[in-house]
PDB file of C-alpha atoms in Angstrom:
ATOM      1  CA  GLU A   1       0.000   0.000   0.000  1.00  0.00           C
ATOM      2  CA  ALA A   2       1.434   3.365  -1.012  1.00  0.00           C
ATOM      3  CA  GLY A   3       1.886   5.894   1.765  1.00  0.00           C
ATOM      4  CA  VAL A   4       1.123   9.589   1.922  1.00  0.00           C
ATOM      5  CA  ALA A   5       3.046  11.423  -0.772  1.00  0.00           C
ATOM      6  CA  GLN A   6       4.209  15.021  -0.530  1.00  0.00           C
ATOM      7  CA  SER A   7       6.134  17.320  -2.812  1.00  0.00           C
ATOM      8  CA  PRO A   8       8.432  19.070  -2.927  1.00  0.00           C
ATOM      9  CA  ARG A   9      10.653  17.727  -0.142  1.00  0.00           C
ATOM     10  CA  TYR A  10      12.521  21.006   0.183  1.00  0.00           C
ATOM     11  CA  LYS A  11      11.755  24.579  -0.805  1.00  0.00           C
ATOM     12  CA  ILE A  12      13.722  27.781  -0.309  1.00  0.00           C
ATOM     13  CA  ILE A  13      12.073  31.119  -1.049  1.00  0.00           C
ATOM     14  CA  GLU A  14      12.488  34.746  -0.133  1.00  0.00           C
ATOM     15  CA  LYS A  15      10.033  36.550   2.110  1.00  0.00           C
ATOM     16  CA  ARG A  16       6.972  37.936   0.388  1.00  0.00           C
ATOM     17  CA  GLN A  17       7.144  35.248  -2.284  1.00  0.00           C
ATOM     18  CA  SER A  18       4.459  32.605  -2.647  1.00  0.00           C
ATOM     19  CA  VAL A  19       4.802  28.837  -2.365  1.00  0.00           C
ATOM     20  CA  ALA A  20       2.568  25.794  -2.724  1.00  0.00           C
ATOM     21  CA  PHE A  21       2.799  22.298  -1.314  1.00  0.00           C
ATOM     22  CA  TRP A  22       1.075  19.197  -2.605  1.00  0.00           C
ATOM     23  CA  CYS A  23      -0.200  16.128  -0.781  1.00  0.00           C
ATOM     24  CA  ASN A  24      -1.615  12.855  -2.075  1.00  0.00           C
ATOM     25  CA  PRO A  25      -3.182  10.840   0.749  1.00  0.00           C
ATOM     26  CA  ILE A  26      -3.511   7.095   1.038  1.00  0.00           C
ATOM     27  CA  SER A  27      -6.175   5.806  -1.319  1.00  0.00           C
ATOM     28  CA  GLY A  28      -9.570   5.642   0.348  1.00  0.00           C
ATOM     29  CA  HIS A  29      -8.689   7.960   3.221  1.00  0.00           C
ATOM     30  CA  ALA A  30     -11.453  10.491   3.764  1.00  0.00           C
ATOM     31  CA  THR A  31      -9.679  12.727   6.261  1.00  0.00           C
ATOM     32  CA  LEU A  32      -6.642  14.810   5.410  1.00  0.00           C
ATOM     33  CA  TYR A  33      -4.622  16.989   7.781  1.00  0.00           C
ATOM     34  CA  TRP A  34      -1.975  19.647   7.260  1.00  0.00           C
ATOM     35  CA  TYR A  35       0.367  20.215  10.214  1.00  0.00           C
ATOM     36  CA  GLN A  36       3.073  22.837  10.665  1.00  0.00           C
ATOM     37  CA  GLN A  37       6.172  21.740  12.577  1.00  0.00           C
ATOM     38  CA  ILE A  38       8.508  24.561  13.595  1.00  0.00           C
ATOM     39  CA  LEU A  39      12.037  23.538  14.542  1.00  0.00           C
ATOM     40  CA  GLY A  40      12.159  22.258  18.114  1.00  0.00           C
ATOM     41  CA  GLN A  41       8.407  21.889  18.434  1.00  0.00           C
ATOM     42  CA  GLY A  42       5.771  19.261  17.826  1.00  0.00           C
ATOM     43  CA  PRO A  43       3.446  19.449  14.833  1.00  0.00           C
ATOM     44  CA  LYS A  44       0.524  21.847  15.076  1.00  0.00           C
ATOM     45  CA  LEU A  45      -2.661  21.390  13.070  1.00  0.00           C
ATOM     46  CA  LEU A  46      -3.289  23.986  10.382  1.00  0.00           C
ATOM     47  CA  ILE A  47      -6.341  22.530   8.657  1.00  0.00           C
ATOM     48  CA  GLN A  48      -8.370  19.324   8.551  1.00  0.00           C
ATOM     49  CA  PHE A  49     -10.506  18.140   5.650  1.00  0.00           C
ATOM     50  CA  GLN A  50     -13.205  15.502   5.625  1.00  0.00           C
ATOM     51  CA  ASN A  51     -13.536  14.522   1.971  1.00  0.00           C
ATOM     52  CA  ASN A  52     -13.506  17.943   0.270  1.00  0.00           C
ATOM     53  CA  GLY A  53     -15.013  19.880   3.176  1.00  0.00           C
ATOM     54  CA  VAL A  54     -13.135  21.785   5.884  1.00  0.00           C
ATOM     55  CA  VAL A  55     -13.622  20.391   9.402  1.00  0.00           C
ATOM     56  CA  ASP A  56     -11.223  22.624  11.329  1.00  0.00           C
ATOM     57  CA  ASP A  57      -9.169  25.586  10.115  1.00  0.00           C
ATOM     58  CA  SER A  58      -9.173  27.539  13.359  1.00  0.00           C
ATOM     59  CA  GLN A  59      -5.363  27.724  13.494  1.00  0.00           C
ATOM     60  CA  LEU A  60      -4.797  28.540   9.829  1.00  0.00           C
ATOM     61  CA  PRO A  61      -3.511  32.118   9.316  1.00  0.00           C
ATOM     62  CA  LYS A  62      -6.111  32.885   6.697  1.00  0.00           C
ATOM     63  CA  ASP A  63      -4.590  36.208   5.688  1.00  0.00           C
ATOM     64  CA  ARG A  64      -1.710  34.354   4.062  1.00  0.00           C
ATOM     65  CA  PHE A  65      -2.437  30.626   4.090  1.00  0.00           C
ATOM     66  CA  SER A  66      -4.992  28.811   1.981  1.00  0.00           C
ATOM     67  CA  ALA A  67      -5.706  25.164   1.331  1.00  0.00           C
ATOM     68  CA  GLU A  68      -7.992  23.169  -0.855  1.00  0.00           C
ATOM     69  CA  ARG A  69      -8.856  19.560  -1.452  1.00  0.00           C
ATOM     70  CA  LEU A  70     -10.501  19.248  -4.792  1.00  0.00           C
ATOM     71  CA  LYS A  71     -12.522  16.088  -5.435  1.00  0.00           C
ATOM     72  CA  GLY A  72     -11.744  14.905  -1.922  1.00  0.00           C
ATOM     73  CA  VAL A  73      -8.381  13.407  -2.837  1.00  0.00           C
ATOM     74  CA  ASP A  74      -5.235  15.502  -3.387  1.00  0.00           C
ATOM     75  CA  SER A  75      -4.678  18.675  -1.447  1.00  0.00           C
ATOM     76  CA  THR A  76      -2.592  21.811  -1.864  1.00  0.00           C
ATOM     77  CA  LEU A  77      -1.460  24.245   0.805  1.00  0.00           C
ATOM     78  CA  LYS A  78      -0.426  27.721  -0.296  1.00  0.00           C
ATOM     79  CA  ILE A  79       1.354  30.548   1.455  1.00  0.00           C
ATOM     80  CA  GLN A  80       1.162  34.026  -0.045  1.00  0.00           C
ATOM     81  CA  PRO A  81       3.071  36.116   0.900  1.00  0.00           C
ATOM     82  CA  ALA A  82       5.544  34.125   2.974  1.00  0.00           C
ATOM     83  CA  LYS A  83       7.103  35.478   6.159  1.00  0.00           C
ATOM     84  CA  LEU A  84      10.319  34.481   7.900  1.00  0.00           C
ATOM     85  CA  GLU A  85       8.333  32.783  10.672  1.00  0.00           C
ATOM     86  CA  ASP A  86       6.745  30.429   8.145  1.00  0.00           C
ATOM     87  CA  SER A  87      10.014  28.488   7.971  1.00  0.00           C
ATOM     88  CA  ALA A  88       9.014  25.023   9.126  1.00  0.00           C
ATOM     89  CA  VAL A  89       8.272  21.494   8.026  1.00  0.00           C
ATOM     90  CA  TYR A  90       4.779  21.071   6.612  1.00  0.00           C
ATOM     91  CA  LEU A  91       3.409  17.607   7.243  1.00  0.00           C
ATOM     92  CA  CYS A  92       0.427  16.058   5.555  1.00  0.00           C
ATOM     93  CA  ALA A  93      -1.414  13.163   7.163  1.00  0.00           C
ATOM     94  CA  SER A  94      -4.432  11.106   6.229  1.00  0.00           C
ATOM     95  CA  SER A  95      -6.795   8.692   7.920  1.00  0.00           C
ATOM     96  CA  LEU A  96      -9.829   6.626   7.060  1.00  0.00           C
ATOM     97  CA  GLY A  97     -12.039   9.167   8.762  1.00  0.00           C
ATOM     98  CA  ALA A  98     -13.734   6.976  11.346  1.00  0.00           C
ATOM     99  CA  ASN A  99     -15.308   9.078  14.033  1.00  0.00           C
ATOM    100  CA  ARG A 100     -13.159   7.633  16.810  1.00  0.00           C
ATOM    101  CA  GLY A 101      -9.744   8.109  18.343  1.00  0.00           C
ATOM    102  CA  THR A 102      -8.663   4.734  16.962  1.00  0.00           C
ATOM    103  CA  ASP A 103      -8.606   6.239  13.482  1.00  0.00           C
ATOM    104  CA  THR A 104      -4.854   6.087  12.838  1.00  0.00           C
ATOM    105  CA  GLN A 105      -3.214   9.018  11.092  1.00  0.00           C
ATOM    106  CA  TYR A 106      -0.489   8.213   8.571  1.00  0.00           C
ATOM    107  CA  PHE A 107       2.049  10.913   7.841  1.00  0.00           C
ATOM    108  CA  GLY A 108       3.922  11.891   4.733  1.00  0.00           C
ATOM    109  CA  PRO A 109       7.644  12.783   4.694  1.00  0.00           C
ATOM    110  CA  GLY A 110       6.931  16.499   4.906  1.00  0.00           C
ATOM    111  CA  THR A 111       8.135  19.563   3.027  1.00  0.00           C
ATOM    112  CA  ARG A 112      10.885  21.630   4.632  1.00  0.00           C
ATOM    113  CA  LEU A 113      10.318  25.306   3.845  1.00  0.00           C
ATOM    114  CA  THR A 114      13.028  27.881   4.390  1.00  0.00           C
ATOM    115  CA  VAL A 115      12.073  31.547   4.044  1.00  0.00           C
ATOM    116  CA  LEU A 116      15.038  33.916   3.643  1.00  0.00           C
TER     117      LEU A 116
ATOM    118  CA  ALA B   1      -7.861  22.997  25.535  1.00  0.00           C
ATOM    119  CA  GLN B   2      -5.715  19.933  25.834  1.00  0.00           C
ATOM    120  CA  THR B   3      -1.964  20.266  26.304  1.00  0.00           C
ATOM    121  CA  VAL B   4       0.855  17.744  26.166  1.00  0.00           C
ATOM    122  CA  THR B   5       4.160  18.281  27.972  1.00  0.00           C
ATOM    123  CA  GLN B   6       7.423  16.445  27.398  1.00  0.00           C
ATOM    124  CA  SER B   7       9.909  17.666  29.969  1.00  0.00           C
ATOM    125  CA  GLN B   8      12.992  15.920  28.554  1.00  0.00           C
ATOM    126  CA  PRO B   9      14.314  17.696  25.440  1.00  0.00           C
ATOM    127  CA  GLU B  10      17.070  15.100  25.041  1.00  0.00           C
ATOM    128  CA  MET B  11      17.808  11.624  26.338  1.00  0.00           C
ATOM    129  CA  SER B  12      20.514   9.095  25.631  1.00  0.00           C
ATOM    130  CA  VAL B  13      20.789   5.359  26.192  1.00  0.00           C
ATOM    131  CA  GLN B  14      23.402   2.700  25.698  1.00  0.00           C
ATOM    132  CA  GLU B  15      22.647   0.103  23.079  1.00  0.00           C
ATOM    133  CA  ALA B  16      20.761  -2.878  24.600  1.00  0.00           C
ATOM    134  CA  GLU B  17      19.781  -0.864  27.677  1.00  0.00           C
ATOM    135  CA  THR B  18      16.352   0.437  28.677  1.00  0.00           C
ATOM    136  CA  VAL B  19      15.203   4.041  28.569  1.00  0.00           C
ATOM    137  CA  THR B  20      12.002   5.760  29.671  1.00  0.00           C
ATOM    138  CA  LEU B  21      10.610   8.903  28.045  1.00  0.00           C
ATOM    139  CA  SER B  22       8.192  11.028  30.055  1.00  0.00           C
ATOM    140  CA  CYS B  23       4.954  12.685  29.026  1.00  0.00           C
ATOM    141  CA  THR B  24       2.214  14.457  30.941  1.00  0.00           C
ATOM    142  CA  TYR B  25      -1.000  15.895  29.585  1.00  0.00           C
ATOM    143  CA  ASP B  26      -3.864  18.042  30.679  1.00  0.00           C
ATOM    144  CA  THR B  27      -7.484  17.428  29.774  1.00  0.00           C
ATOM    145  CA  SER B  28     -10.936  17.601  31.274  1.00  0.00           C
ATOM    146  CA  GLU B  29     -12.160  14.736  29.104  1.00  0.00           C
ATOM    147  CA  SER B  30     -12.444  11.143  30.249  1.00  0.00           C
ATOM    148  CA  ASP B  31     -12.483   9.419  26.873  1.00  0.00           C
ATOM    149  CA  TYR B  32      -9.375   9.908  24.792  1.00  0.00           C
ATOM    150  CA  TYR B  33      -6.351   8.248  23.229  1.00  0.00           C
ATOM    151  CA  LEU B  34      -2.653   8.742  23.789  1.00  0.00           C
ATOM    152  CA  PHE B  35       0.077   8.012  21.290  1.00  0.00           C
ATOM    153  CA  TRP B  36       3.823   7.899  20.931  1.00  0.00           C
ATOM    154  CA  TYR B  37       5.170   8.769  17.510  1.00  0.00           C
ATOM    155  CA  LYS B  38       8.741   8.369  16.299  1.00  0.00           C
ATOM    156  CA  GLN B  39      10.239  10.849  13.848  1.00  0.00           C
ATOM    157  CA  PRO B  40      13.619   9.810  12.404  1.00  0.00           C
ATOM    158  CA  PRO B  41      15.798  12.232  10.404  1.00  0.00           C
ATOM    159  CA  SER B  42      13.761  11.330   7.320  1.00  0.00           C
ATOM    160  CA  ARG B  43      10.951  13.317   9.039  1.00  0.00           C
ATOM    161  CA  GLN B  44       8.292  10.668   8.496  1.00  0.00           C
ATOM    162  CA  MET B  45       6.206  10.333  11.648  1.00  0.00           C
ATOM    163  CA  ILE B  46       5.694   6.689  12.555  1.00  0.00           C
ATOM    164  CA  LEU B  47       3.163   5.464  15.108  1.00  0.00           C
ATOM    165  CA  VAL B  48       4.950   3.513  17.842  1.00  0.00           C
ATOM    166  CA  ILE B  49       2.197   2.701  20.304  1.00  0.00           C
ATOM    167  CA  ARG B  50      -1.329   3.731  21.247  1.00  0.00           C
ATOM    168  CA  GLN B  51      -3.208   3.670  24.566  1.00  0.00           C
ATOM    169  CA  GLU B  52      -6.946   3.945  25.067  1.00  0.00           C
ATOM    170  CA  ALA B  53      -7.787   5.915  28.190  1.00  0.00           C
ATOM    171  CA  TYR B  54     -10.571   3.611  29.322  1.00  0.00           C
ATOM    172  CA  LYS B  55      -8.272   0.599  29.294  1.00  0.00           C
ATOM    173  CA  GLN B  56      -6.329   0.081  32.499  1.00  0.00           C
ATOM    174  CA  GLN B  57      -3.898  -2.360  30.935  1.00  0.00           C
ATOM    175  CA  ASN B  58      -0.756  -0.732  29.622  1.00  0.00           C
ATOM    176  CA  ALA B  59      -0.182  -1.124  25.887  1.00  0.00           C
ATOM    177  CA  THR B  60       2.827  -3.100  24.641  1.00  0.00           C
ATOM    178  CA  GLU B  61       4.339  -3.409  21.172  1.00  0.00           C
ATOM    179  CA  ASN B  62       7.404  -5.665  21.111  1.00  0.00           C
ATOM    180  CA  ARG B  63      10.217  -3.691  22.804  1.00  0.00           C
ATOM    181  CA  PHE B  64       7.977  -0.680  23.425  1.00  0.00           C
ATOM    182  CA  SER B  65       5.630  -0.372  26.376  1.00  0.00           C
ATOM    183  CA  VAL B  66       3.860   2.418  28.197  1.00  0.00           C
ATOM    184  CA  ASN B  67       3.145   3.267  31.800  1.00  0.00           C
ATOM    185  CA  PHE B  68      -0.258   4.949  31.735  1.00  0.00           C
ATOM    186  CA  GLN B  69      -1.319   6.646  34.961  1.00  0.00           C
ATOM    187  CA  LYS B  70      -4.717   8.187  34.238  1.00  0.00           C
ATOM    188  CA  ALA B  71      -5.194   9.908  37.589  1.00  0.00           C
ATOM    189  CA  ALA B  72      -1.770  11.492  37.368  1.00  0.00           C
ATOM    190  CA  LYS B  73      -2.254  12.241  33.634  1.00  0.00           C
ATOM    191  CA  SER B  74       1.064  10.620  32.899  1.00  0.00           C
ATOM    192  CA  PHE B  75       2.003   8.522  29.881  1.00  0.00           C
ATOM    193  CA  SER B  76       5.625   7.378  29.701  1.00  0.00           C
ATOM    194  CA  LEU B  77       7.256   5.246  27.017  1.00  0.00           C
ATOM    195  CA  LYS B  78       9.728   2.511  27.882  1.00  0.00           C
ATOM    196  CA  ILE B  79      12.066   1.214  25.216  1.00  0.00           C
ATOM    197  CA  SER B  80      13.752  -2.054  26.122  1.00  0.00           C
ATOM    198  CA  ASP B  81      16.873  -3.504  24.492  1.00  0.00           C
ATOM    199  CA  SER B  82      17.533  -0.203  22.730  1.00  0.00           C
ATOM    200  CA  GLN B  83      18.839  -0.422  19.186  1.00  0.00           C
ATOM    201  CA  LEU B  84      20.721   2.082  17.041  1.00  0.00           C
ATOM    202  CA  GLY B  85      17.629   2.383  14.857  1.00  0.00           C
ATOM    203  CA  ASP B  86      15.644   3.701  17.803  1.00  0.00           C
ATOM    204  CA  ALA B  87      17.520   7.006  17.618  1.00  0.00           C
ATOM    205  CA  ALA B  88      14.963   9.657  16.653  1.00  0.00           C
ATOM    206  CA  MET B  89      12.636  12.353  17.962  1.00  0.00           C
ATOM    207  CA  TYR B  90       9.785  10.910  19.979  1.00  0.00           C
ATOM    208  CA  PHE B  91       6.514  12.778  20.282  1.00  0.00           C
ATOM    209  CA  CYS B  92       3.757  12.160  22.748  1.00  0.00           C
ATOM    210  CA  ALA B  93       0.299  13.009  21.395  1.00  0.00           C
ATOM    211  CA  TYR B  94      -3.276  13.248  22.622  1.00  0.00           C
ATOM    212  CA  ARG B  95      -6.504  12.777  20.741  1.00  0.00           C
ATOM    213  CA  SER B  96     -10.037  13.222  21.988  1.00  0.00           C
ATOM    214  CA  ASN B  97     -12.465  10.415  21.246  1.00  0.00           C
ATOM    215  CA  SER B  98     -15.295  12.890  20.657  1.00  0.00           C
ATOM    216  CA  GLY B  99     -15.490  13.206  16.918  1.00  0.00           C
ATOM    217  CA  ASN B 100     -12.900  13.203  14.178  1.00  0.00           C
ATOM    218  CA  THR B 101     -10.313  15.333  15.959  1.00  0.00           C
ATOM    219  CA  PRO B 102      -6.646  16.078  15.256  1.00  0.00           C
ATOM    220  CA  LEU B 103      -3.653  15.084  17.323  1.00  0.00           C
ATOM    221  CA  VAL B 104      -2.208  17.444  19.928  1.00  0.00           C
ATOM    222  CA  PHE B 105       1.545  16.938  20.179  1.00  0.00           C
ATOM    223  CA  GLY B 106       4.179  17.645  22.794  1.00  0.00           C
ATOM    224  CA  LYS B 107       7.474  19.298  21.881  1.00  0.00           C
ATOM    225  CA  GLY B 108       9.298  16.015  21.586  1.00  0.00           C
ATOM    226  CA  THR B 109      12.291  14.245  23.099  1.00  0.00           C
ATOM    227  CA  ARG B 110      15.413  13.582  21.067  1.00  0.00           C
ATOM    228  CA  LEU B 111      16.719  10.094  21.818  1.00  0.00           C
ATOM    229  CA  SER B 112      20.314   9.184  21.092  1.00  0.00           C
ATOM    230  CA  VAL B 113      21.496   5.580  21.198  1.00  0.00           C
ATOM    231  CA  ILE B 114      25.160   5.031  22.021  1.00  0.00           C
ATOM    232  CA  ALA B 115      26.894   2.016  20.566  1.00  0.00           C
TER     233      ALA B 115
END
């Protein structure tokens, strides 16, 4: 079974530029998560999708971050314009979407973003 | 809001020895799950072990076991017979059982294994 795929693995941009990350979840997984992991910290949820609908985006800085999940499969996360503090690893995870804590989340390898 | 605290930024262990990583959490809920995830340098988060709060028996997965103290809100991970491949960041995480909720992570503990 193929895992969660993410691209690119690394991205370096200058502040005020825009950037986009892509995630392909495990086939059949209804729930998709984007986490931000700043160096030295644990991942923090940015947005959660259930199929193509947003479940939770309360911690997404909506003035600069946007995300979509067209057709309930792949997802893209965009930052425009980027700030220095956006430097982090962006992790995508997916799960079957069962309404219980036993619903295991599987993570992708992440995209390391450096903003100069 | 739930919080997860890992008070040990770094730990080290000799190969073949046992090490315990600490985790405490804060919640007002009674039904939840706790997890330990491993994150090697490749950055891919891997589920190590999971504990259901309503189960008194501590979870075990091969060389990995937990000490779950619900009243104390403590959830430590014990790694027995440590191997070089165990070297990684370890994250403790909490998840409510009420609905399809995300994980809440601690800041992590970096484990080094000395040959």
